[in-house]
C-alpha atoms as a PDB file:
ATOM      1  CA  MET A   1      25.109 -89.508 138.185  1.00  0.00           C
ATOM      2  CA  LYS A   2      24.354 -91.771 141.228  1.00  0.00           C
ATOM      3  CA  THR A   3      23.171 -88.825 143.300  1.00  0.00           C
ATOM      4  CA  SER A   4      20.776 -87.655 140.583  1.00  0.00           C
ATOM      5  CA  LEU A   5      19.283 -91.127 140.227  1.00  0.00           C
ATOM      6  CA  LEU A   6      18.679 -91.312 143.990  1.00  0.00           C
ATOM      7  CA  ALA A   7      17.014 -87.919 143.918  1.00  0.00           C
ATOM      8  CA  ILE A   8      14.838 -89.084 141.019  1.00  0.00           C
ATOM      9  CA  CYS A   9      13.917 -92.219 142.955  1.00  0.00           C
ATOM     10  CA  ARG A  10      12.889 -90.293 146.061  1.00  0.00           C
ATOM     11  CA  TRP A  11      10.961 -87.713 144.037  1.00  0.00           C
ATOM     12  CA  SER A  12       9.154 -90.370 142.073  1.00  0.00           C
ATOM     13  CA  ILE A  13       7.808 -92.250 145.131  1.00  0.00           C
ATOM     14  CA  ARG A  14       6.348 -89.231 146.893  1.00  0.00           C
ATOM     15  CA  GLY A  15       2.689 -89.791 147.501  1.00  0.00           C
ATOM     16  CA  LEU A  16       2.962 -93.571 147.145  1.00  0.00           C
ATOM     17  CA  PRO A  17       1.719 -95.864 149.927  1.00  0.00           C
ATOM     18  CA  PRO A  18       4.095 -95.851 152.931  1.00  0.00           C
ATOM     19  CA  ARG A  19       5.045 -99.507 152.464  1.00  0.00           C
ATOM     20  CA  PHE A  20       6.612 -98.647 149.084  1.00  0.00           C
ATOM     21  CA  ALA A  21       8.135 -95.385 150.250  1.00  0.00           C
ATOM     22  CA  ALA A  22       9.776 -97.183 153.173  1.00  0.00           C
ATOM     23  CA  LEU A  23      11.710 -99.346 150.715  1.00  0.00           C
ATOM     24  CA  ALA A  24      13.531 -96.412 149.122  1.00  0.00           C
ATOM     25  CA  PRO A  25      16.370 -96.112 151.708  1.00  0.00           C
ATOM     26  CA  ARG A  26      17.139 -99.839 151.311  1.00  0.00           C
ATOM     27  CA  ILE A  27      17.533 -99.691 147.511  1.00  0.00           C
ATOM     28  CA  PRO A  28      21.199 -99.751 146.382  1.00  0.00           C
ATOM     29  CA  LEU A  29      22.127 -96.611 144.497  1.00  0.00           C
ATOM     30  CA  ARG A  30      22.946 -98.584 141.380  1.00  0.00           C
ATOM     31  CA  HIS A  31      19.316 -99.778 141.243  1.00  0.00           C
ATOM     32  CA  ALA A  32      17.684 -96.490 142.203  1.00  0.00           C
ATOM     33  CA  GLY A  33      16.732 -95.492 138.676  1.00  0.00           C
ATOM     34  CA  TRP A  34      15.104 -98.832 137.850  1.00  0.00           C
ATOM     35  CA  PHE A  35      13.183 -98.770 141.154  1.00  0.00           C
ATOM     36  CA  ALA A  36      11.813 -95.265 140.389  1.00  0.00           C
ATOM     37  CA  PHE A  37      10.834 -96.356 136.890  1.00  0.00           C
ATOM     38  CA  ALA A  38       9.018 -99.480 138.150  1.00  0.00           C
ATOM     39  CA  LEU A  39       7.159 -97.549 140.848  1.00  0.00           C
ATOM     40  CA  ALA A  40       6.065 -94.899 138.375  1.00  0.00           C
ATOM     41  CA  LEU A  41       4.658 -97.518 136.004  1.00  0.00           C
ATOM     42  CA  ALA A  42       2.865 -99.260 138.847  1.00  0.00           C
ATOM     43  CA  SER A  43       1.280 -95.969 139.926  1.00  0.00           C
ATOM     44  CA  GLY A  44       0.209 -94.879 136.428  1.00  0.00           C
ATOM     45  CA  LEU A  45       2.691 -91.972 136.420  1.00  0.00           C
ATOM     46  CA  THR A  46       4.827 -90.782 133.511  1.00  0.00           C
ATOM     47  CA  PRO A  47       8.355 -92.067 134.128  1.00  0.00           C
ATOM     48  CA  VAL A  48      10.451 -89.176 135.342  1.00  0.00           C
ATOM     49  CA  LEU A  49      13.546 -90.568 133.652  1.00  0.00           C
ATOM     50  CA  ALA A  50      12.064 -89.689 130.266  1.00  0.00           C
ATOM     51  CA  GLN A  51      12.128 -86.036 131.281  1.00  0.00           C
ATOM     52  CA  THR A  52      15.627 -85.798 132.690  1.00  0.00           C
ATOM     53  CA  PRO A  53      18.637 -84.355 130.866  1.00  0.00           C
ATOM     54  CA  ALA A  54      20.359 -87.736 131.122  1.00  0.00           C
ATOM     55  CA  ALA A  55      17.568 -89.408 129.169  1.00  0.00           C
ATOM     56  CA  THR A  56      17.356 -86.754 126.435  1.00  0.00           C
ATOM     57  CA  ALA A  57      21.052 -86.115 125.900  1.00  0.00           C
ATOM     58  CA  GLN A  58      22.488 -86.693 122.431  1.00  0.00           C
ATOM     59  CA  ASP A  59      25.973 -87.626 121.423  1.00  0.00           C
ATOM     60  CA  PRO A  60      27.963 -84.722 119.934  1.00  0.00           C
ATOM     61  CA  ALA A  61      27.566 -86.006 116.371  1.00  0.00           C
ATOM     62  CA  ALA A  62      23.768 -86.238 116.657  1.00  0.00           C
ATOM     63  CA  ALA A  63      23.570 -82.849 118.338  1.00  0.00           C
ATOM     64  CA  ASN A  64      25.619 -81.220 115.597  1.00  0.00           C
ATOM     65  CA  ALA A  65      23.516 -82.884 112.905  1.00  0.00           C
ATOM     66  CA  SER A  66      20.280 -81.609 114.375  1.00  0.00           C
ATOM     67  CA  ALA A  67      21.710 -78.124 114.817  1.00  0.00           C
ATOM     68  CA  ALA A  68      22.952 -77.911 111.237  1.00  0.00           C
ATOM     69  CA  PRO A  69      21.033 -75.357 109.139  1.00  0.00           C
ATOM     70  CA  VAL A  70      18.267 -76.905 107.083  1.00  0.00           C
ATOM     71  CA  ASN A  71      18.413 -76.299 103.353  1.00  0.00           C
ATOM     72  CA  THR A  72      15.239 -74.316 102.762  1.00  0.00           C
ATOM     73  CA  ALA A  73      16.003 -73.436  99.168  1.00  0.00           C
ATOM     74  CA  VAL A  74      13.192 -74.264  96.763  1.00  0.00           C
ATOM     75  CA  PRO A  75      13.168 -74.401  92.965  1.00  0.00           C
ATOM     76  CA  ALA A  76      12.694 -71.056  91.369  1.00  0.00           C
ATOM     77  CA  THR A  77       9.015 -70.431  90.776  1.00  0.00           C
ATOM     78  CA  PRO A  78       7.797 -69.297  87.381  1.00  0.00           C
ATOM     79  CA  ALA A  79       6.939 -65.619  86.884  1.00  0.00           C
ATOM     80  CA  SER A  80       3.346 -65.081  87.977  1.00  0.00           C
ATOM     81  CA  THR A  81       2.381 -61.758  86.382  1.00  0.00           C
ATOM     82  CA  LEU A  82       2.550 -59.975  83.042  1.00  0.00           C
ATOM     83  CA  GLU A  83       2.706 -56.538  84.628  1.00  0.00           C
ATOM     84  CA  PRO A  84       6.400 -56.044  83.687  1.00  0.00           C
ATOM     85  CA  PHE A  85       5.247 -56.075  80.044  1.00  0.00           C
ATOM     86  CA  GLY A  86       2.652 -53.347  80.441  1.00  0.00           C
ATOM     87  CA  TRP A  87       4.982 -50.885  78.692  1.00  0.00           C
ATOM     88  CA  LEU A  88       4.423 -52.753  75.389  1.00  0.00           C
ATOM     89  CA  HIS A  89       0.871 -51.449  75.143  1.00  0.00           C
ATOM     90  CA  GLY A  90       0.549 -49.297  72.058  1.00  0.00           C
ATOM     91  CA  CYS A  91       2.102 -49.073  68.591  1.00  0.00           C
ATOM     92  CA  TRP A  92       5.689 -49.480  67.452  1.00  0.00           C
ATOM     93  CA  ASP A  93       7.006 -48.563  63.999  1.00  0.00           C
ATOM     94  CA  GLY A  94      10.288 -49.398  62.256  1.00  0.00           C
ATOM     95  CA  LYS A  95      11.935 -49.570  58.856  1.00  0.00           C
ATOM     96  CA  VAL A  96      14.803 -51.726  57.546  1.00  0.00           C
ATOM     97  CA  ASN A  97      15.848 -52.163  53.892  1.00  0.00           C
ATOM     98  CA  GLN A  98      12.704 -50.504  52.529  1.00  0.00           C
ATOM     99  CA  ARG A  99      10.541 -52.752  54.641  1.00  0.00           C
ATOM    100  CA  ASP A 100       8.157 -51.040  57.026  1.00  0.00           C
ATOM    101  CA  PHE A 101       6.984 -53.002  60.015  1.00  0.00           C
ATOM    102  CA  ARG A 102       4.643 -52.269  62.879  1.00  0.00           C
ATOM    103  CA  GLU A 103       3.655 -53.996  66.087  1.00  0.00           C
ATOM    104  CA  GLU A 104       0.553 -53.094  68.017  1.00  0.00           C
ATOM    105  CA  TRP A 105      -0.236 -54.448  71.484  1.00  0.00           C
ATOM    106  CA  LEU A 106      -3.516 -54.282  73.364  1.00  0.00           C
ATOM    107  CA  PRO A 107      -3.343 -53.508  77.099  1.00  0.00           C
ATOM    108  CA  LEU A 108      -2.895 -56.300  79.628  1.00  0.00           C
ATOM    109  CA  ARG A 109      -6.235 -57.940  80.337  1.00  0.00           C
ATOM    110  CA  GLY A 110      -7.213 -61.306  81.764  1.00  0.00           C
ATOM    111  CA  ASP A 111      -3.610 -62.463  82.284  1.00  0.00           C
ATOM    112  CA  MET A 112      -2.860 -61.987  78.582  1.00  0.00           C
ATOM    113  CA  MET A 113      -1.541 -59.372  76.175  1.00  0.00           C
ATOM    114  CA  ILE A 114      -2.535 -59.681  72.523  1.00  0.00           C
ATOM    115  CA  GLY A 115      -0.613 -58.148  69.655  1.00  0.00           C
ATOM    116  CA  VAL A 116      -0.229 -58.177  65.912  1.00  0.00           C
ATOM    117  CA  SER A 117       2.633 -57.343  63.557  1.00  0.00           C
ATOM    118  CA  GLN A 118       2.638 -56.411  59.893  1.00  0.00           C
ATOM    119  CA  THR A 119       5.464 -55.952  57.395  1.00  0.00           C
ATOM    120  CA  VAL A 120       4.885 -53.877  54.259  1.00  0.00           C
ATOM    121  CA  SER A 121       7.204 -53.448  51.272  1.00  0.00           C
ATOM    122  CA  GLN A 122       6.439 -51.171  48.330  1.00  0.00           C
ATOM    123  CA  GLY A 123       2.882 -50.762  49.488  1.00  0.00           C
ATOM    124  CA  LYS A 124       2.156 -54.495  49.787  1.00  0.00           C
ATOM    125  CA  THR A 125       1.868 -56.701  52.861  1.00  0.00           C
ATOM    126  CA  GLN A 126       4.775 -59.117  52.907  1.00  0.00           C
ATOM    127  CA  ASP A 127       4.157 -60.774  56.234  1.00  0.00           C
ATOM    128  CA  PHE A 128       1.987 -60.602  59.332  1.00  0.00           C
ATOM    129  CA  GLU A 129       1.819 -62.350  62.702  1.00  0.00           C
ATOM    130  CA  TYR A 130      -0.602 -62.697  65.560  1.00  0.00           C
ATOM    131  CA  LEU A 131       1.185 -62.375  68.884  1.00  0.00           C
ATOM    132  CA  ARG A 132       0.343 -62.915  72.507  1.00  0.00           C
ATOM    133  CA  LEU A 133       1.962 -62.960  75.911  1.00  0.00           C
ATOM    134  CA  GLU A 134       0.285 -65.388  78.274  1.00  0.00           C
ATOM    135  CA  LEU A 135       0.625 -67.011  81.655  1.00  0.00           C
ATOM    136  CA  ARG A 136       0.941 -70.778  81.909  1.00  0.00           C
ATOM    137  CA  PRO A 137       1.624 -72.967  84.942  1.00  0.00           C
ATOM    138  CA  GLU A 138       5.254 -73.267  83.860  1.00  0.00           C
ATOM    139  CA  GLY A 139       5.844 -69.548  83.247  1.00  0.00           C
ATOM    140  CA  ILE A 140       5.310 -66.683  80.808  1.00  0.00           C
ATOM    141  CA  PHE A 141       5.212 -67.420  77.089  1.00  0.00           C
ATOM    142  CA  TYR A 142       5.576 -65.313  73.967  1.00  0.00           C
ATOM    143  CA  VAL A 143       3.428 -66.977  71.296  1.00  0.00           C
ATOM    144  CA  ALA A 144       3.777 -66.126  67.608  1.00  0.00           C
ATOM    145  CA  VAL A 145       1.414 -67.271  64.869  1.00  0.00           C
ATOM    146  CA  PRO A 146       3.037 -66.316  61.546  1.00  0.00           C
ATOM    147  CA  SER A 147       0.889 -65.940  58.451  1.00  0.00           C
ATOM    148  CA  GLY A 148       0.140 -69.364  57.056  1.00  0.00           C
ATOM    149  CA  LYS A 149       2.116 -71.237  59.734  1.00  0.00           C
ATOM    150  CA  LYS A 150       1.454 -72.960  63.052  1.00  0.00           C
ATOM    151  CA  GLU A 151       2.010 -71.111  66.300  1.00  0.00           C
ATOM    152  CA  THR A 152       5.303 -71.310  68.174  1.00  0.00           C
ATOM    153  CA  SER A 153       5.727 -70.691  71.891  1.00  0.00           C
ATOM    154  CA  PHE A 154       8.826 -69.174  73.481  1.00  0.00           C
ATOM    155  CA  ARG A 155       9.208 -69.330  77.235  1.00  0.00           C
ATOM    156  CA  LEU A 156      10.547 -66.355  79.178  1.00  0.00           C
ATOM    157  CA  SER A 157      14.024 -67.455  80.264  1.00  0.00           C
ATOM    158  CA  GLY A 158      15.557 -64.212  81.472  1.00  0.00           C
ATOM    159  CA  ARG A 159      14.955 -60.609  82.429  1.00  0.00           C
ATOM    160  CA  THR A 160      18.036 -58.455  82.793  1.00  0.00           C
ATOM    161  CA  ARG A 161      19.190 -54.848  82.626  1.00  0.00           C
ATOM    162  CA  ASP A 162      21.940 -53.266  80.553  1.00  0.00           C
ATOM    163  CA  GLY A 163      22.295 -49.700  81.755  1.00  0.00           C
ATOM    164  CA  GLU A 164      18.954 -48.040  81.032  1.00  0.00           C
ATOM    165  CA  ASN A 165      17.855 -50.912  78.805  1.00  0.00           C
ATOM    166  CA  GLU A 166      15.658 -53.758  80.008  1.00  0.00           C
ATOM    167  CA  ILE A 167      16.030 -57.094  78.230  1.00  0.00           C
ATOM    168  CA  PHE A 168      13.447 -59.875  78.033  1.00  0.00           C
ATOM    169  CA  THR A 169      14.595 -63.200  76.550  1.00  0.00           C
ATOM    170  CA  PHE A 170      12.230 -65.912  75.315  1.00  0.00           C
ATOM    171  CA  GLU A 171      13.486 -69.296  74.133  1.00  0.00           C
ATOM    172  CA  ASN A 172      12.285 -72.392  72.334  1.00  0.00           C
ATOM    173  CA  PRO A 173      15.200 -74.825  71.839  1.00  0.00           C
ATOM    174  CA  VAL A 174      13.121 -77.267  69.768  1.00  0.00           C
ATOM    175  CA  ASP A 175      12.468 -75.318  66.581  1.00  0.00           C
ATOM    176  CA  GLU A 176      15.286 -74.570  64.176  1.00  0.00           C
ATOM    177  CA  PHE A 177      14.579 -70.891  63.512  1.00  0.00           C
ATOM    178  CA  PRO A 178      13.982 -68.832  65.435  1.00  0.00           C
ATOM    179  CA  GLN A 179      15.079 -70.356  68.714  1.00  0.00           C
ATOM    180  CA  ARG A 180      15.171 -67.124  70.637  1.00  0.00           C
ATOM    181  CA  ILE A 181      13.136 -63.903  70.717  1.00  0.00           C
ATOM    182  CA  ILE A 182      14.612 -60.953  72.607  1.00  0.00           C
ATOM    183  CA  TYR A 183      12.760 -57.737  73.363  1.00  0.00           C
ATOM    184  CA  ARG A 184      15.108 -54.946  74.382  1.00  0.00           C
ATOM    185  CA  ARG A 185      13.380 -51.903  75.849  1.00  0.00           C
ATOM    186  CA  GLY A 186      15.549 -48.882  75.225  1.00  0.00           C
ATOM    187  CA  SER A 187      15.261 -45.286  76.334  1.00  0.00           C
ATOM    188  CA  GLU A 188      13.293 -42.538  74.568  1.00  0.00           C
ATOM    189  CA  GLY A 189      10.683 -44.911  73.169  1.00  0.00           C
ATOM    190  CA  TRP A 190      12.971 -47.422  71.475  1.00  0.00           C
ATOM    191  CA  LEU A 191      12.244 -51.140  71.165  1.00  0.00           C
ATOM    192  CA  TYR A 192      14.654 -53.640  69.609  1.00  0.00           C
ATOM    193  CA  ALA A 193      13.205 -57.023  68.696  1.00  0.00           C
ATOM    194  CA  HIS A 194      15.917 -59.655  68.128  1.00  0.00           C
ATOM    195  CA  VAL A 195      15.093 -62.870  66.298  1.00  0.00           C
ATOM    196  CA  GLU A 196      17.874 -65.443  66.670  1.00  0.00           C
ATOM    197  CA  GLY A 197      18.573 -69.086  65.938  1.00  0.00           C
ATOM    198  CA  LYS A 198      19.958 -71.349  63.254  1.00  0.00           C
ATOM    199  CA  LEU A 199      18.923 -71.590  59.624  1.00  0.00           C
ATOM    200  CA  ASN A 200      20.265 -74.575  57.677  1.00  0.00           C
ATOM    201  CA  GLY A 201      22.724 -75.156  60.504  1.00  0.00           C
ATOM    202  CA  ALA A 202      24.161 -71.615  60.363  1.00  0.00           C
ATOM    203  CA  PRO A 203      23.576 -68.991  63.091  1.00  0.00           C
ATOM    204  CA  ARG A 204      21.293 -66.163  62.065  1.00  0.00           C
ATOM    205  CA  SER A 205      20.203 -62.996  63.830  1.00  0.00           C
ATOM    206  CA  VAL A 206      17.800 -60.274  62.697  1.00  0.00           C
ATOM    207  CA  ILE A 207      17.148 -57.056  64.617  1.00  0.00           C
ATOM    208  CA  TYR A 208      14.013 -54.973  64.186  1.00  0.00           C
ATOM    209  CA  PRO A 209      14.479 -51.474  65.659  1.00  0.00           C
ATOM    210  CA  MET A 210      11.172 -49.755  66.415  1.00  0.00           C
ATOM    211  CA  ARG A 211       9.978 -46.516  67.951  1.00  0.00           C
ATOM    212  CA  ARG A 212       6.839 -45.946  69.957  1.00  0.00           C
ATOM    213  CA  VAL A 213       4.302 -44.013  67.887  1.00  0.00           C
ATOM    214  CA  ASP A 214       0.771 -42.744  68.204  1.00  0.00           C
ATOM    215  CA  CYS A 215      -1.437 -45.478  66.792  1.00  0.00           C
ATOM    216  CA  THR A 216      -3.557 -42.988  64.839  1.00  0.00           C
ATOM    217  CA  SER A 217      -1.208 -40.223  63.702  1.00  0.00           C
ATOM    218  CA  GLY A 218       2.033 -42.189  63.604  1.00  0.00           C
ATOM    219  CA  GLU A 219       3.871 -39.408  65.501  1.00  0.00           C
ATOM    220  CA  LEU A 220       6.791 -40.415  67.713  1.00  0.00           C
ATOM    221  CA  ILE A 221       6.218 -40.795  71.424  1.00  0.00           C
ATOM    222  CA  ARG A 222       9.444 -40.437  73.391  1.00  0.00           C
ATOM    223  CA  GLN A 223       8.835 -42.553  76.456  1.00  0.00           C
END
């Protein structure tokens, strides 16, 4: 340590007037560093001590803390595209308990997909809904506007796979029923729409199985 300080002192006073340089050999080693620092300040130089390993060394704890990996994880960002729902475009037909239902979706356009559903029983319309899938700053939403009722929004909360099936889950924990809408894309043109939640405090689940059909002829499309 003493030797390095002396070397610093001698290096720092190079180029200084001879009367200052001549003082270097008379400076005790224990004061060499301070002498170099003072001379550098007097000469308008950057103190060399600030650039030496001795001046920049850290204690082991500080060194380990600075070397520790920084947590770069960020909150999951909301889905930013509706392209994974492009397969919905077209018409879907189903029948349960003598009730015929159909959903028809327009193609994705302008960050939105618009659809409509209709349920018919014994030749009469029993129910209909206006539907849409839209992007919002907080994510993707499935919005349903039932006949005669206010619209309800369900946020996309999950997208998973079960074998060949792809499952899209939308949730709205505020409303009593439904609280959850699940679209399950099956193989060979199948679509299962699950409507789940609580009704009068009791769990309830309804499944609407549908097949892709030609919107004009009604013929099955296996894809």
